[in-house]
XYZ file of C-alpha atoms in Angstrom:
289
model
C 0.000 0.000 0.000
C 2.370 2.634 -1.223
C 1.413 6.082 -2.422
C 1.353 6.660 -6.127
C 4.019 9.116 -7.165
C 1.449 11.713 -8.241
C -0.105 11.505 -4.774
C 3.163 11.490 -2.885
C 5.019 14.508 -4.188
C 4.856 17.591 -6.294
C 7.674 20.093 -6.304
C 9.104 23.094 -8.072
C 11.900 22.487 -10.553
C 15.334 22.862 -9.048
C 17.514 25.486 -10.695
C 20.637 26.070 -8.624
C 23.894 25.201 -10.389
C 25.629 22.305 -8.669
C 28.924 20.610 -9.297
C 29.086 17.253 -11.036
C 29.480 13.997 -9.116
C 31.604 11.513 -11.098
C 29.908 8.647 -9.252
C 26.594 9.389 -10.969
C 25.210 9.219 -14.476
C 23.692 12.713 -14.320
C 25.382 16.063 -13.897
C 24.305 18.606 -11.282
C 22.779 15.837 -9.179
C 22.950 15.852 -5.386
C 23.242 12.691 -3.329
C 20.491 11.972 -0.814
C 21.573 9.693 2.025
C 19.008 8.192 4.357
C 20.676 7.138 7.632
C 18.908 4.369 9.518
C 18.064 5.090 13.132
C 19.845 1.862 14.111
C 23.173 3.567 13.389
C 22.630 5.877 16.352
C 23.150 2.877 18.619
C 26.357 1.941 16.782
C 28.945 4.752 17.086
C 31.520 2.717 15.132
C 29.080 2.495 12.214
C 28.568 6.262 12.197
C 32.325 6.737 12.299
C 32.489 4.615 9.135
C 29.782 6.766 7.542
C 31.422 10.181 7.640
C 34.474 9.625 5.377
C 32.104 8.582 2.609
C 29.882 11.606 3.188
C 32.961 13.839 3.048
C 34.110 12.307 -0.239
C 30.684 12.590 -1.846
C 30.354 16.202 -0.712
C 33.638 17.113 -2.393
C 32.046 16.366 -5.755
C 28.354 17.194 -5.333
C 25.844 18.477 -2.780
C 24.706 16.027 -0.114
C 21.466 15.859 1.866
C 21.151 13.593 4.908
C 17.793 12.276 6.059
C 17.673 10.286 9.282
C 15.301 7.919 10.975
C 15.025 7.279 14.673
C 12.463 4.572 15.287
C 14.740 2.628 17.636
C 15.401 5.684 19.778
C 11.725 6.618 19.778
C 10.872 3.129 21.003
C 13.522 3.347 23.731
C 12.177 6.694 24.903
C 8.628 5.319 24.813
C 9.753 2.396 26.969
C 11.165 4.826 29.525
C 7.779 6.529 29.585
C 5.934 3.216 29.981
C 4.445 3.382 26.494
C 4.438 0.616 23.859
C 4.250 1.945 20.280
C 2.466 -0.002 17.551
C 3.795 -0.767 14.052
C 1.880 -1.992 11.030
C 3.847 -3.277 8.003
C 6.964 -1.510 9.269
C 5.176 1.819 9.758
C 4.589 3.413 13.146
C 1.173 4.300 14.525
C 1.559 7.789 16.033
C -0.579 8.741 19.016
C -0.395 12.170 20.687
C 2.400 10.871 22.906
C 4.204 9.224 19.999
C 4.231 12.535 18.132
C 5.830 14.291 21.089
C 8.373 11.476 21.328
C 9.149 11.863 17.612
C 9.790 15.576 18.060
C 11.920 15.086 21.170
C 13.996 12.244 19.739
C 14.357 13.057 16.056
C 14.212 16.846 15.770
C 16.037 17.167 19.064
C 18.669 14.646 20.095
C 19.300 12.683 16.898
C 19.331 15.624 14.501
C 21.731 17.535 16.730
C 23.996 14.478 17.028
C 24.432 14.270 13.265
C 25.017 18.020 12.928
C 27.724 17.932 15.590
C 29.394 14.859 14.085
C 29.419 16.513 10.676
C 31.309 19.431 12.231
C 33.860 16.970 13.616
C 34.453 15.748 10.062
C 34.970 19.180 8.491
C 31.427 19.439 7.159
C 29.151 22.346 7.988
C 25.678 20.958 8.522
C 22.329 22.569 9.253
C 19.638 20.629 11.089
C 16.090 21.055 9.805
C 12.860 19.111 9.840
C 10.335 18.628 7.103
C 8.112 21.093 8.951
C 10.632 23.930 8.485
C 9.699 26.313 5.660
C 6.974 23.780 4.726
C 9.685 21.584 3.237
C 7.498 18.466 3.475
C 3.791 19.226 3.262
C 1.501 16.393 4.242
C -2.055 15.336 4.882
C -3.221 12.960 7.578
C -2.932 9.367 6.450
C -6.372 7.786 5.919
C -7.162 4.534 7.643
C -5.764 1.395 6.010
C -7.448 -1.977 5.736
C -4.761 -4.453 6.778
C -5.711 -8.131 6.860
C -9.341 -7.240 7.483
C -8.490 -4.757 10.225
C -8.988 -0.996 9.916
C -5.814 0.774 11.081
C -5.837 4.471 12.027
C -2.205 5.614 11.973
C -2.921 8.699 14.081
C -0.558 11.643 13.517
C 1.156 10.081 10.519
C 1.438 12.232 7.428
C 1.312 11.217 3.787
C 3.396 13.493 1.594
C 1.466 15.793 -0.725
C 4.114 18.320 -1.789
C 7.807 18.997 -1.335
C 9.308 22.475 -1.644
C 13.069 21.928 -1.959
C 13.957 25.638 -2.026
C 15.212 25.554 1.584
C 17.552 22.676 0.772
C 18.666 24.284 -2.487
C 19.601 27.463 -0.651
C 21.640 25.549 1.904
C 23.380 23.403 -0.703
C 24.209 26.471 -2.768
C 26.266 27.632 0.243
C 28.034 24.235 0.452
C 26.109 23.367 3.616
C 24.850 19.860 4.364
C 21.148 19.758 5.273
C 20.292 17.154 7.915
C 16.569 16.469 7.734
C 14.396 15.027 10.508
C 11.321 13.212 9.113
C 8.502 15.445 10.265
C 5.937 17.132 8.030
C 3.341 19.853 8.313
C -0.142 20.368 6.898
C -1.936 23.496 5.694
C -3.260 24.145 9.197
C 0.175 23.999 10.803
C -0.275 20.565 12.372
C 2.988 18.627 12.626
C 3.047 14.941 11.665
C 5.400 12.030 11.928
C 6.445 10.842 8.447
C 8.255 7.649 7.536
C 11.919 8.588 7.028
C 12.411 6.290 4.032
C 9.458 7.969 2.335
C 10.834 11.440 3.143
C 14.200 10.466 1.630
C 12.498 9.219 -1.513
C 10.352 12.380 -1.832
C 13.326 14.719 -1.354
C 15.408 12.668 -3.794
C 12.670 12.995 -6.399
C 12.272 16.729 -5.801
C 16.032 17.241 -6.160
C 16.470 14.717 -9.029
C 19.113 13.019 -6.887
C 21.597 10.529 -8.235
C 22.116 8.411 -6.237
C 19.702 7.853 -3.350
C 21.440 5.762 -0.683
C 19.584 3.922 2.081
C 22.247 3.254 4.723
C 21.619 0.377 7.127
C 23.684 -1.768 9.453
C 22.827 -4.839 7.355
C 24.260 -3.029 4.348
C 22.158 -4.867 1.749
C 19.079 -6.930 1.112
C 19.661 -10.520 2.240
C 17.644 -13.684 1.750
C 18.717 -14.603 5.286
C 19.378 -11.664 7.599
C 21.953 -13.681 9.546
C 23.926 -14.821 6.496
C 25.942 -12.084 4.754
C 26.603 -14.427 1.811
C 22.880 -14.346 1.012
C 23.202 -10.712 -0.083
C 21.498 -9.728 -3.310
C 23.539 -7.758 -5.849
C 20.330 -6.334 -7.289
C 16.667 -6.326 -6.338
C 13.859 -5.638 -8.800
C 10.094 -5.572 -8.303
C 9.654 -9.308 -8.919
C 12.376 -10.180 -6.406
C 10.877 -7.773 -3.885
C 7.448 -9.354 -4.295
C 8.976 -12.781 -3.754
C 10.871 -11.604 -0.680
C 7.753 -10.101 0.872
C 5.741 -13.252 0.174
C 8.444 -15.495 1.667
C 9.072 -13.203 4.630
C 12.731 -12.323 4.100
C 11.848 -8.784 3.062
C 9.787 -7.456 5.946
C 9.375 -4.552 8.336
C 11.682 -1.621 7.730
C 13.493 -3.362 4.864
C 10.200 -3.817 3.052
C 9.531 -0.081 3.268
C 13.030 0.699 1.967
C 12.737 -1.613 -1.006
C 9.260 -0.415 -1.925
C 10.139 3.274 -1.648
C 13.339 2.626 -3.627
C 11.327 1.084 -6.449
C 8.952 4.042 -6.394
C 11.903 6.460 -6.564
C 13.101 4.796 -9.763
C 9.708 5.490 -11.319
C 10.401 9.189 -10.772
C 13.425 11.377 -11.361
C 15.995 9.523 -9.211
C 18.953 8.132 -11.104
C 20.011 5.136 -8.998
C 19.120 3.674 -5.612
C 21.237 1.482 -3.341
C 20.785 -0.141 0.052
C 24.271 -0.075 1.516
C 26.350 -0.109 4.668
C 27.889 2.973 6.300
C 31.393 2.157 5.013
C 30.170 1.404 1.469
C 28.892 4.803 0.304
C 31.501 5.120 -2.426
C 32.366 1.652 -3.681
C 28.972 0.014 -3.009
C 30.570 -3.344 -3.717
C 28.659 -4.964 -0.846
C 25.413 -3.085 -1.475
C 22.176 -4.085 -3.130
C 21.196 -1.918 -6.087
C 17.437 -1.618 -6.432
C 16.674 -1.717 -10.126
C 13.620 -1.315 -12.350
C 12.017 -4.462 -13.624
C 8.947 -6.599 -13.483
């Protein structure tokens, strides 16, 4: 149950001149990097991430988008609250929305901005609510296995205005985006970070879009690195979902990656934090039946 591209995003055409990235097939294309929230619990993994970000930024603009589901769950546990997930997507109650703002726009966003500074990158922390970067509407109820699911304060993306990001990138700054959105009435929503990364990548015509995870790839068996897939197309994804080895957060990543390829994004990879440049151990998500 993914949004159609026409429903998920509309955006102005980007016009700022940007330097060419030799890693990509398009000129003037920024790289959008979605950092999994699991990396916040693995400082060594984040240390592996930054050299690649530095190298990419030398050749083209870079935008970071981060998740934070693990940290939100940990904070919820401390508050005696158990969050609910449906098909890898979080149900957001009033308390969950506050937790999302505290964890993602607060602690996690600031952590990445400060670490960027430590690696000679000047970053600016923003959320999708800032300057109406990510405009959303409340997600309608879903019918999941015969059950009606109200996702609460979860936003579905209606429009992206990348002008804030373009202005920052034009000054060689690295935007670090927390996955919140805002509606026409000024209500803030929690938005799936993989979906935000895809929407921003489409709005910016990014090449590539990188989903960075600890696993570093799509695997047929999560515990067996040798089961890594070099590529994953729609047919393989459908098989993986049916057989259960593409599930939860990985399912969302693969599905949003496939959607991104239907738009203006040049290439999409699911990779590890130390594999941003070579991508030799990554899974490339590719078009196909």
